[in-house]
Tab-separated table of C-alpha atoms in Angstrom:
chain	number	residue	atom	x	y	z
W	1	MET	CA	121.723	43.887	-18.455
W	2	THR	CA	122.967	47.464	-18.742
W	3	ASP	CA	120.594	50.166	-19.990
W	4	LEU	CA	122.521	53.434	-20.031
W	5	SER	CA	119.522	55.276	-21.483
W	6	GLN	CA	117.934	54.952	-18.036
W	7	CYS	CA	121.036	56.222	-16.244
W	8	LEU	CA	122.797	59.544	-15.851
W	9	PRO	CA	125.937	58.344	-17.721
W	10	GLY	CA	123.719	57.827	-20.759
W	11	VAL	CA	122.867	61.543	-20.743
W	12	LEU	CA	126.543	62.528	-20.811
W	13	LEU	CA	127.443	59.882	-23.395
W	14	LYS	CA	124.685	61.109	-25.703
W	15	LEU	CA	125.766	64.721	-25.224
W	16	ALA	CA	129.414	63.827	-25.865
W	17	GLN	CA	128.474	62.243	-29.193
W	18	ASN	CA	126.585	65.296	-30.468
W	19	PRO	CA	128.125	67.665	-33.035
W	20	SER	CA	128.203	70.293	-30.270
W	21	ALA	CA	130.197	68.027	-27.941
W	22	ARG	CA	133.191	70.382	-28.015
W	23	ALA	CA	131.148	73.451	-27.061
W	24	PRO	CA	131.718	74.786	-23.523
W	25	LEU	CA	129.510	73.059	-20.968
W	26	TYR	CA	131.142	73.845	-17.621
W	27	THR	CA	133.128	77.003	-16.872
W	28	PHE	CA	134.664	77.358	-13.414
W	29	LEU	CA	135.686	80.799	-12.200
W	30	GLY	CA	138.692	80.547	-9.908
W	31	ASP	CA	139.213	82.933	-7.023
W	32	ASP	CA	141.945	84.595	-9.087
W	33	GLY	CA	139.549	85.183	-11.981
W	34	GLU	CA	141.026	82.373	-14.088
W	35	GLU	CA	138.490	80.416	-16.143
W	36	THR	CA	138.651	76.654	-16.623
W	37	VAL	CA	136.378	75.435	-19.407
W	38	TRP	CA	135.295	71.866	-20.166
W	39	SER	CA	133.050	70.553	-22.905
W	40	ALA	CA	130.865	67.463	-22.645
W	41	SER	CA	133.583	65.599	-24.535
W	42	ASP	CA	136.236	66.729	-22.030
W	43	LEU	CA	134.130	65.498	-19.123
W	44	ASP	CA	133.363	62.202	-20.852
W	45	VAL	CA	137.073	61.450	-21.372
W	46	ARG	CA	137.929	62.208	-17.750
W	47	ALA	CA	134.982	60.201	-16.432
W	48	ARG	CA	136.052	57.175	-18.503
W	49	ARG	CA	139.621	57.509	-17.218
W	50	ILE	CA	138.521	57.612	-13.590
W	51	ALA	CA	136.018	54.788	-14.093
W	52	SER	CA	138.727	52.568	-15.572
W	53	ALA	CA	140.907	53.171	-12.512
W	54	LEU	CA	137.999	52.381	-10.205
W	55	ARG	CA	137.214	49.237	-12.157
W	56	GLU	CA	140.742	48.001	-11.504
W	57	ARG	CA	139.954	48.386	-7.794
W	58	GLY	CA	136.731	46.362	-8.179
W	59	ALA	CA	134.679	49.385	-7.112
W	60	GLN	CA	131.405	48.588	-8.911
W	61	GLY	CA	128.623	48.713	-6.341
W	62	GLU	CA	131.017	50.048	-3.701
W	63	ARG	CA	130.763	53.452	-2.037
W	64	VAL	CA	133.434	55.909	-3.169
W	65	LEU	CA	134.054	59.102	-1.213
W	66	LEU	CA	134.453	62.313	-3.219
W	67	LEU	CA	136.756	64.728	-1.412
W	68	TYR	CA	137.312	67.682	-3.717
W	69	PRO	CA	137.387	71.447	-3.509
W	70	PRO	CA	134.675	73.120	-5.626
W	71	GLY	CA	135.676	72.831	-9.267
W	72	LEU	CA	135.547	70.706	-12.381
W	73	ASP	CA	137.641	67.854	-10.950
W	74	TYR	CA	134.775	67.206	-8.547
W	75	ILE	CA	132.360	66.797	-11.466
W	76	ALA	CA	134.764	64.392	-13.176
W	77	GLY	CA	135.051	62.371	-9.970
W	78	PHE	CA	131.276	62.198	-9.615
W	79	PHE	CA	130.756	60.974	-13.182
W	80	GLY	CA	133.757	58.678	-12.897
W	81	CYS	CA	131.921	56.886	-10.099
W	82	LEU	CA	128.738	56.623	-12.156
W	83	TYR	CA	130.639	55.372	-15.211
W	84	ALA	CA	132.160	52.666	-12.991
W	85	GLY	CA	128.835	51.639	-11.482
W	86	ALA	CA	130.119	52.784	-8.094
W	87	VAL	CA	128.080	54.764	-5.563
W	88	ALA	CA	129.347	58.326	-5.212
W	89	VAL	CA	129.494	59.826	-1.715
W	90	PRO	CA	130.060	63.604	-1.908
W	91	ALA	CA	131.539	65.234	1.192
W	92	TYR	CA	133.158	68.490	2.236
W	93	PRO	CA	136.969	68.250	2.374
W	94	PRO	CA	138.301	68.674	5.932
W	95	ASP	CA	139.351	72.207	6.834
W	96	PRO	CA	143.031	72.095	7.938
W	97	LEU	CA	142.381	75.049	10.257
W	98	ARG	CA	139.303	73.443	11.834
W	99	LEU	CA	140.056	69.725	11.870
W	100	GLU	CA	138.583	69.265	15.329
W	101	ARG	CA	135.217	70.363	13.913
W	102	THR	CA	135.304	68.997	10.357
W	103	LEU	CA	136.922	65.584	10.866
W	104	PRO	CA	134.212	64.045	13.107
W	105	ARG	CA	131.502	64.513	10.461
W	106	LEU	CA	133.765	63.209	7.706
W	107	ARG	CA	134.691	60.172	9.801
W	108	ALA	CA	131.002	59.509	10.512
W	109	ILE	CA	130.212	59.591	6.778
W	110	ILE	CA	133.103	57.252	5.921
W	111	GLN	CA	132.072	54.789	8.614
W	112	ASP	CA	128.375	54.911	7.781
W	113	ALA	CA	128.896	54.534	4.019
W	114	ARG	CA	131.624	51.921	4.555
W	115	ALA	CA	133.674	53.637	1.866
W	116	SER	CA	137.008	52.089	0.944
W	117	VAL	CA	138.158	54.434	-1.847
W	118	VAL	CA	138.616	58.210	-1.786
W	119	LEU	CA	138.764	60.278	-4.971
W	120	THR	CA	140.438	63.656	-4.592
W	121	THR	CA	142.962	66.062	-6.130
W	122	SER	CA	146.726	66.096	-5.820
W	123	GLY	CA	146.401	69.349	-3.864
W	124	ILE	CA	144.266	67.785	-1.142
W	125	LEU	CA	146.279	64.574	-1.207
W	126	GLY	CA	149.338	66.699	-0.431
W	127	LEU	CA	147.719	67.606	2.885
W	128	SER	CA	146.906	64.001	3.754
W	129	ASP	CA	149.872	63.492	6.096
W	130	PHE	CA	148.615	66.374	8.213
W	131	VAL	CA	145.119	64.871	8.226
W	132	PHE	CA	146.440	61.373	8.965
W	133	GLU	CA	148.121	62.689	12.111
W	134	GLN	CA	144.692	63.640	13.415
W	135	ALA	CA	142.857	60.681	11.862
W	136	PRO	CA	145.227	57.691	11.488
W	137	ASP	CA	142.260	55.451	10.588
W	138	PHE	CA	142.007	57.305	7.259
W	139	ARG	CA	145.246	55.630	6.141
W	140	ALA	CA	143.339	52.381	5.586
W	141	LEU	CA	141.426	53.970	2.700
W	142	HIS	CA	142.715	53.861	-0.865
W	143	TRP	CA	143.364	57.473	-1.914
W	144	MET	CA	143.367	58.366	-5.605
W	145	ALA	CA	144.304	61.780	-7.061
W	146	THR	CA	142.202	61.822	-10.211
W	147	ASP	CA	143.961	64.837	-11.733
W	148	GLU	CA	147.161	62.764	-11.890
W	149	LEU	CA	145.749	59.694	-13.630
W	150	PRO	CA	147.708	58.990	-16.832
W	151	GLU	CA	146.119	59.737	-20.178
W	152	GLY	CA	145.017	56.721	-22.178
W	153	GLY	CA	143.185	54.966	-19.366
W	154	GLU	CA	139.910	56.205	-20.805
W	155	ARG	CA	140.326	53.770	-23.707
W	156	ASP	CA	139.971	50.862	-21.282
W	157	TRP	CA	136.527	51.907	-20.096
W	158	VAL	CA	133.735	49.347	-20.349
W	159	ALA	CA	130.149	50.081	-19.330
W	160	PRO	CA	129.409	48.319	-16.019
W	161	GLU	CA	127.104	45.325	-16.085
W	162	GLY	CA	123.613	45.593	-14.673
W	163	LEU	CA	123.385	49.382	-14.523
W	164	GLY	CA	119.798	50.648	-14.783
W	165	ALA	CA	117.200	53.043	-13.432
W	166	GLU	CA	117.009	51.190	-10.109
W	167	SER	CA	120.777	51.244	-9.561
W	168	LEU	CA	122.029	53.372	-6.699
W	169	ALA	CA	123.795	56.484	-8.032
W	170	PHE	CA	124.927	58.319	-4.921
W	171	LEU	CA	124.387	58.910	-1.224
W	172	GLN	CA	123.396	62.445	-0.245
W	173	TYR	CA	124.410	62.866	3.387
W	174	THR	CA	122.259	65.104	5.513
W	175	SER	CA	122.362	65.650	9.264
W	176	GLY	CA	119.466	64.511	11.375
W	177	SER	CA	118.234	66.275	14.500
W	178	THR	CA	121.063	64.717	16.497
W	179	GLY	CA	123.695	65.821	13.991
W	180	THR	CA	124.385	62.215	12.943
W	181	PRO	CA	124.825	62.088	9.147
W	182	LYS	CA	122.280	59.991	7.264
W	183	GLY	CA	122.855	58.910	3.676
W	184	VAL	CA	119.844	59.447	1.413
W	185	MET	CA	119.857	56.723	-1.261
W	186	LEU	CA	119.224	58.175	-4.720
W	187	THR	CA	118.920	55.984	-7.800
W	188	HIS	CA	119.533	56.934	-11.414
W	189	GLY	CA	115.762	56.832	-11.878
W	190	ASN	CA	115.253	59.289	-9.021
W	191	LEU	CA	117.788	61.664	-10.547
W	192	LEU	CA	116.473	61.541	-14.098
W	193	HIS	CA	112.891	62.043	-12.947
W	194	ASN	CA	113.741	65.050	-10.791
W	195	LEU	CA	115.951	66.550	-13.480
W	196	SER	CA	113.035	66.292	-15.900
W	197	LEU	CA	110.824	68.111	-13.383
W	198	ILE	CA	113.369	70.920	-12.970
W	199	HIS	CA	113.880	71.130	-16.725
W	200	GLY	CA	110.173	71.600	-17.333
W	201	ALA	CA	109.567	73.908	-14.382
W	202	PHE	CA	112.432	76.234	-15.325
W	203	GLY	CA	111.546	76.143	-19.012
W	204	ALA	CA	115.183	75.330	-19.791
W	205	ARG	CA	116.315	75.511	-23.421
W	206	ALA	CA	119.507	74.923	-25.361
W	207	ASP	CA	120.194	78.670	-25.183
W	208	SER	CA	119.698	78.836	-21.405
W	209	VAL	CA	122.730	79.879	-19.359
W	210	GLY	CA	123.295	78.828	-15.758
W	211	VAL	CA	125.340	80.682	-13.139
W	212	ILE	CA	125.832	78.749	-9.891
W	213	TRP	CA	127.765	79.482	-6.669
W	214	LEU	CA	126.066	76.843	-4.487
W	215	PRO	CA	128.092	74.124	-2.693
W	216	PRO	CA	128.419	71.141	-5.058
W	217	TYR	CA	128.251	68.660	-2.180
W	218	HIS	CA	124.542	69.201	-1.508
W	219	ASP	CA	121.395	68.627	-3.531
W	220	MET	CA	120.680	72.160	-4.733
W	221	GLY	CA	124.232	72.771	-5.940
W	222	LEU	CA	124.873	69.293	-7.336
W	223	ILE	CA	121.517	68.410	-8.891
W	224	GLY	CA	120.140	71.853	-9.658
W	225	GLY	CA	123.440	73.544	-10.462
W	226	ILE	CA	125.639	70.870	-12.058
W	227	LEU	CA	123.457	68.009	-13.301
W	228	GLU	CA	120.518	70.052	-14.622
W	229	PRO	CA	122.637	71.978	-17.187
W	230	LEU	CA	124.054	68.651	-18.385
W	231	TYR	CA	120.539	67.191	-18.614
W	232	GLY	CA	119.312	70.242	-20.521
W	233	GLY	CA	122.419	70.573	-22.675
W	234	PHE	CA	123.081	74.210	-21.804
W	235	PRO	CA	126.258	75.866	-20.447
W	236	VAL	CA	126.779	76.824	-16.819
W	237	THR	CA	129.340	78.999	-15.074
W	238	LEU	CA	130.321	77.753	-11.621
W	239	MET	CA	132.078	79.506	-8.780
W	240	SER	CA	133.153	78.589	-5.265
W	241	PRO	CA	130.628	79.249	-2.488
W	242	MET	CA	133.465	80.866	-0.527
W	243	ALA	CA	133.984	83.329	-3.382
W	244	PHE	CA	130.326	84.297	-3.069
W	245	LEU	CA	130.454	84.631	0.715
W	246	LYS	CA	133.595	86.767	0.549
W	247	ARG	CA	132.103	89.037	-2.105
W	248	PRO	CA	128.405	88.415	-2.850
W	249	MET	CA	128.423	90.777	-5.819
W	250	ALA	CA	130.743	88.355	-7.624
W	251	TRP	CA	127.635	86.216	-8.175
W	252	LEU	CA	125.543	88.960	-9.763
W	253	GLU	CA	128.520	90.210	-11.761
W	254	ALA	CA	128.818	86.696	-13.221
W	255	VAL	CA	125.084	86.632	-14.027
W	256	SER	CA	125.535	89.966	-15.800
W	257	ARG	CA	128.770	89.052	-17.583
W	258	PHE	CA	127.687	85.641	-18.871
W	259	GLY	CA	124.061	86.565	-19.567
W	260	GLY	CA	122.756	84.125	-16.990
W	261	THR	CA	119.143	83.037	-17.421
W	262	ILE	CA	118.944	80.473	-14.581
W	263	SER	CA	120.490	81.111	-11.170
W	264	GLY	CA	119.462	81.326	-7.550
W	265	GLY	CA	120.012	80.266	-3.973
W	266	PRO	CA	118.550	80.421	-0.476
W	267	ASN	CA	116.772	83.504	0.865
W	268	PHE	CA	119.886	84.803	2.630
W	269	ALA	CA	121.823	85.070	-0.648
W	270	PHE	CA	119.435	87.658	-2.067
W	271	ASP	CA	119.504	89.642	1.179
W	272	LEU	CA	123.293	89.520	1.245
W	273	CYS	CA	123.543	90.985	-2.247
W	274	VAL	CA	121.354	93.918	-1.252
W	275	ARG	CA	123.360	94.638	1.889
W	276	LYS	CA	126.791	94.200	0.307
W	277	SER	CA	126.271	96.227	-2.875
W	278	THR	CA	126.554	99.919	-3.669
W	279	PRO	CA	124.412	101.949	-6.093
W	280	GLU	CA	127.442	102.232	-8.387
W	281	GLN	CA	127.903	98.453	-8.472
W	282	ARG	CA	124.221	97.916	-9.208
W	283	ARG	CA	124.240	100.388	-12.095
W	284	ALA	CA	127.069	98.435	-13.724
W	285	LEU	CA	124.957	95.253	-13.915
W	286	ASP	CA	122.703	93.954	-16.661
W	287	LEU	CA	120.315	91.386	-15.176
W	288	SER	CA	117.742	91.668	-17.946
W	289	ARG	CA	118.332	88.112	-19.243
W	290	TRP	CA	117.719	86.511	-15.841
W	291	GLU	CA	114.554	84.419	-16.348
W	292	VAL	CA	114.538	82.061	-13.343
W	293	ALA	CA	115.816	83.248	-9.958
W	294	PHE	CA	115.042	80.137	-7.930
W	295	CYS	CA	114.781	80.561	-4.177
W	296	GLY	CA	114.464	77.731	-1.668
W	297	ALA	CA	116.242	75.626	0.992
W	298	GLU	CA	115.109	77.923	3.837
W	299	PRO	CA	112.086	80.091	4.702
W	300	ILE	CA	111.425	82.648	1.952
W	301	ARG	CA	110.712	86.096	3.363
W	302	PRO	CA	108.513	88.400	1.275
W	303	GLU	CA	110.495	91.434	2.423
W	304	THR	CA	113.653	89.848	0.994
W	305	LEU	CA	112.073	89.596	-2.445
W	306	GLU	CA	110.839	93.190	-2.235
W	307	ARG	CA	114.240	94.538	-1.199
W	308	PHE	CA	115.977	92.685	-4.017
W	309	VAL	CA	113.532	93.922	-6.656
W	310	GLU	CA	113.870	97.492	-5.379
W	311	ALA	CA	117.675	97.300	-5.362
W	312	PHE	CA	118.225	95.506	-8.664
W	313	GLY	CA	115.159	96.466	-10.673
W	314	PRO	CA	117.172	99.339	-12.205
W	315	SER	CA	119.734	96.689	-13.246
W	316	GLY	CA	117.079	94.934	-15.324
W	317	PHE	CA	115.923	92.353	-12.767
W	318	ARG	CA	112.206	91.569	-13.026
W	319	ARG	CA	109.975	90.495	-10.149
W	320	GLU	CA	108.565	87.778	-12.434
W	321	ALA	CA	111.970	86.090	-12.495
W	322	PHE	CA	111.658	85.011	-8.857
W	323	TYR	CA	110.859	81.306	-8.640
W	324	PRO	CA	110.062	80.214	-5.056
W	325	CYS	CA	110.213	76.450	-4.711
W	326	TYR	CA	110.187	73.684	-2.130
W	327	GLY	CA	112.257	70.540	-1.998
W	328	LEU	CA	114.498	68.333	0.094
W	329	ALA	CA	117.234	65.735	-0.297
W	330	GLU	CA	114.834	62.899	0.514
W	331	GLY	CA	112.776	63.969	-2.497
W	332	THR	CA	115.943	64.134	-4.659
W	333	LEU	CA	115.529	67.921	-4.875
W	334	ILE	CA	112.452	69.764	-6.147
W	335	VAL	CA	108.906	68.923	-5.019
W	336	SER	CA	106.901	72.020	-5.895
W	337	GLY	CA	107.496	75.269	-7.728
W	338	GLY	CA	105.818	78.361	-9.048
W	339	GLU	CA	104.873	79.300	-12.571
W	340	LYS	CA	107.758	80.589	-14.663
W	341	SER	CA	107.472	84.256	-15.684
W	342	ALA	CA	104.692	84.851	-13.153
W	343	PRO	CA	105.315	86.923	-10.009
W	344	PRO	CA	105.514	85.051	-6.699
W	345	VAL	CA	102.215	84.599	-4.895
W	346	SER	CA	101.723	85.231	-1.205
W	347	VAL	CA	99.020	85.142	1.437
W	348	THR	CA	98.639	87.065	4.682
W	349	ILE	CA	97.292	84.986	7.536
W	350	SER	CA	96.477	85.487	11.183
W	351	GLY	CA	99.391	84.830	13.517
W	352	GLU	CA	96.954	83.783	16.218
W	353	GLY	CA	95.257	81.389	13.838
W	354	LEU	CA	98.600	79.899	12.863
W	355	GLU	CA	99.265	79.114	16.512
W	356	ARG	CA	96.147	76.924	16.283
W	357	HIS	CA	97.281	75.320	12.997
W	358	ARG	CA	94.796	77.412	11.000
W	359	ALA	CA	95.744	79.496	7.954
W	360	GLU	CA	93.103	82.216	8.281
W	361	GLU	CA	93.497	84.983	5.716
W	362	VAL	CA	93.515	88.538	7.146
W	363	GLY	CA	94.486	92.041	6.091
W	364	ALA	CA	98.124	93.074	6.188
W	365	ALA	CA	97.378	95.680	8.895
W	366	GLU	CA	95.938	93.063	11.261
W	367	PRO	CA	98.027	92.826	14.482
W	368	GLY	CA	100.226	89.739	14.390
W	369	ALA	CA	99.530	89.124	10.702
W	370	ARG	CA	102.106	87.046	8.877
W	371	THR	CA	102.709	87.101	5.126
W	372	LEU	CA	103.942	83.856	3.573
W	373	VAL	CA	105.390	83.296	0.106
W	374	GLY	CA	103.908	80.370	-1.787
W	375	CYS	CA	106.201	77.573	-2.949
W	376	GLY	CA	104.167	76.772	-6.034
W	377	GLN	CA	102.178	73.689	-6.880
W	378	THR	CA	103.197	70.048	-6.966
W	379	LEU	CA	105.126	69.191	-10.111
W	380	ALA	CA	104.197	66.398	-12.529
W	381	GLU	CA	103.779	62.859	-11.161
W	382	GLN	CA	104.418	64.048	-7.617
W	383	ARG	CA	101.760	64.166	-4.914
W	384	VAL	CA	101.714	66.312	-1.780
W	385	ALA	CA	99.404	65.685	1.162
W	386	ILE	CA	99.036	67.687	4.367
W	387	VAL	CA	98.673	65.233	7.229
W	388	ASP	CA	98.068	65.450	10.967
W	389	PRO	CA	101.417	64.172	12.318
W	390	GLU	CA	99.726	62.524	15.309
W	391	THR	CA	96.540	60.971	13.909
W	392	LEU	CA	97.986	60.494	10.384
W	393	GLU	CA	94.726	61.804	8.911
W	394	ARG	CA	94.681	64.039	5.836
W	395	ARG	CA	94.056	67.686	6.625
W	396	ALA	CA	91.824	69.982	4.612
W	397	PRO	CA	93.067	73.004	2.639
W	398	GLY	CA	93.922	75.875	4.969
W	399	VAL	CA	94.818	73.598	7.888
W	400	VAL	CA	98.480	73.255	8.860
W	401	GLY	CA	99.979	69.785	9.072
W	402	GLU	CA	103.047	67.794	8.098
W	403	ILE	CA	103.974	67.840	4.410
W	404	TRP	CA	104.008	64.337	2.924
W	405	VAL	CA	105.315	63.590	-0.570
W	406	SER	CA	104.868	60.660	-2.945
W	407	GLY	CA	106.207	60.095	-6.449
W	408	PRO	CA	109.088	58.799	-8.587
W	409	SER	CA	111.537	61.364	-7.201
W	410	VAL	CA	111.229	60.135	-3.613
W	411	ALA	CA	114.487	58.476	-2.563
W	412	GLN	CA	114.819	54.816	-1.617
W	413	GLY	CA	115.504	55.489	2.049
W	414	TYR	CA	118.452	56.007	4.367
W	415	TRP	CA	121.560	53.923	3.781
W	416	GLY	CA	121.867	51.159	6.389
W	417	ARG	CA	118.969	52.473	8.511
W	418	GLU	CA	115.961	50.221	8.083
W	419	GLU	CA	113.935	51.597	10.981
W	420	ALA	CA	114.475	55.244	10.003
W	421	THR	CA	113.634	54.341	6.402
W	422	ARG	CA	110.413	52.646	7.456
W	423	GLU	CA	109.363	55.593	9.646
W	424	THR	CA	110.228	58.319	7.125
W	425	PHE	CA	109.708	56.794	3.670
W	426	GLN	CA	106.897	54.276	4.171
W	427	ALA	CA	104.165	56.352	5.795
W	428	ARG	CA	100.482	55.752	5.076
W	429	ILE	CA	97.575	58.146	5.458
W	430	ALA	CA	94.912	56.818	7.814
W	431	ARG	CA	91.980	55.159	6.052
W	432	GLU	CA	93.462	55.726	2.583
W	433	ASP	CA	94.909	53.132	0.232
W	434	ASP	CA	97.486	55.164	-1.676
W	435	GLY	CA	101.135	55.638	-0.761
W	436	PRO	CA	103.640	55.092	0.591
W	437	TYR	CA	104.560	58.678	1.424
W	438	LEU	CA	107.712	60.449	2.524
W	439	ARG	CA	107.293	62.271	5.828
W	440	THR	CA	109.281	65.471	5.303
W	441	GLY	CA	109.172	66.771	8.870
W	442	ASP	CA	108.133	70.154	7.443
W	443	LEU	CA	104.879	71.850	8.358
W	444	GLY	CA	102.681	73.688	5.900
W	445	PHE	CA	99.293	73.954	4.270
W	446	LEU	CA	97.681	73.857	0.857
W	447	ARG	CA	95.365	76.501	-0.519
W	448	PRO	CA	92.253	75.317	-2.422
W	449	GLU	CA	93.978	76.036	-5.759
W	450	GLY	CA	96.875	73.755	-4.752
W	451	GLU	CA	99.519	76.338	-3.785
W	452	LEU	CA	101.861	74.973	-1.100
W	453	TYR	CA	102.912	77.159	1.818
W	454	VAL	CA	105.636	76.038	4.215
W	455	THR	CA	105.357	77.306	7.789
W	456	GLY	CA	108.391	75.664	9.426
W	457	ARG	CA	109.979	72.494	10.753
W	458	ARG	CA	107.948	70.282	13.045
W	459	LYS	CA	110.935	69.552	15.303
W	460	ASP	CA	111.694	73.278	15.596
W	461	LEU	CA	108.194	74.186	16.747
W	462	ILE	CA	108.115	75.855	20.169
W	463	ILE	CA	104.972	75.069	22.161
W	464	LEU	CA	104.188	77.472	25.014
W	465	ARG	CA	100.955	77.155	26.986
W	466	GLY	CA	99.414	75.097	24.217
W	467	ARG	CA	100.237	77.596	21.458
W	468	ASN	CA	102.623	76.971	18.588
W	469	HIS	CA	105.454	79.401	17.873
W	470	TYR	CA	107.781	79.210	14.872
W	471	PRO	CA	111.440	80.150	15.522
W	472	GLN	CA	111.773	82.053	12.238
W	473	ASP	CA	108.840	84.276	13.249
W	474	LEU	CA	110.464	85.084	16.583
W	475	GLU	CA	113.743	85.790	14.795
W	476	ALA	CA	112.062	88.094	12.278
W	477	THR	CA	110.266	89.976	15.063
W	478	VAL	CA	113.497	90.560	16.968
W	479	GLU	CA	115.435	91.518	13.830
W	480	GLY	CA	112.773	94.078	12.945
W	481	ALA	CA	112.821	95.669	16.394
W	482	HIS	CA	115.896	97.820	15.719
W	483	PRO	CA	117.663	98.995	12.526
W	484	ALA	CA	121.016	97.841	13.912
W	485	LEU	CA	119.832	94.220	13.749
W	486	ARG	CA	120.344	92.866	10.250
W	487	PRO	CA	118.124	90.266	8.536
W	488	GLY	CA	119.311	86.697	9.006
W	489	GLY	CA	121.497	87.672	11.942
W	490	GLY	CA	119.447	86.085	14.705
W	491	ALA	CA	118.758	82.571	15.906
W	492	VAL	CA	116.320	81.061	18.379
């Protein structure tokens, strides 16, 4: 039995039937400044058309590779898969100038997912002969340019049988420590639960406005940047991540121009905007409507937040807009987050104590002191535990351990990897009955009030003479040793 109310297609179908269905939902800013605008109704028609074509191929339940440049066609391809009951597999298109580096990962994803159909654009399909020369095995796949599908096919769409909350929606591929891609299995239920968490945490409303430059192939860009506006029924302006990297101020100019209220990115993005902007450019901005500046996906440096507030405070940006958060693909996206409209919280702890897995609060002037930005508290229906990774015992507040997560947003496991799924997604705390838990591989601690602080990755930890050293701390120390060394420019 199909229950679209428990699936992501049901959200779009409901939105497309509203009186506001023709209002702009997605606006994509091209590199040339051209705007492409789609409403919920536009997306619904294209998704039905693609789903009908996939249905003819018998794709329900099959994995379908999405190979698009950033843009609205990618969104149509994603929803086309969901409308067909297929499992979407987002992936970066191969770079024609770097095929020797980009093809191996793409091939690994295709082989692991056992995909047989590729959705793409006519532009990328035009380069296929060049790609096939380097990867002749790709010829065996069925390639479909969705922007060339004939109109009218949408009328043949029929909702797939058996679609529900437990149905697999897409595979989010992430690299493990060996670089081998692993597909995180996310159901419609996982997605809807996490979208509801984001919606509540961000305080999203119908008059919210998103501005997103993040890659659409990964969780933060896809779920937080593309699906959340759809879930909340508010418009979003999208741009290519390459456009941001080429000219970071294009992001803030878009926030200013469109009156963005929700936008964000990793720590480096905020630093980049400070370094790549002039006082004249900053004065031309109006960032006063920016309510939620989410920051996550990598260690959040307090000095980054301070520099950004100092640089863009005169443009109307408020410190209270910063929203530090923690999440990961295996948890769908968000796990914990701060309080909207409240300034970020931080704690200064002893560096020596941290080497002993102790978060001992000290004064900022203490030698070796380290200031950490809090990632908020666990969001509704989610549970976070700090666990000794060796003994599997729960650790007390203020003691560093591995971050474990439990709740409806936790993914179903890794596609085709039973042992890795069992080790990562089915963990149990020693002498406790609850669970199972997701082992994130991240280290951190909880404060007594429940604030989560992330200290680093367990696999990245450097142990010298029995003391623990975090690579990001070593990098920050080196970067701060000379003004010629810029933030984010070092690696250990």
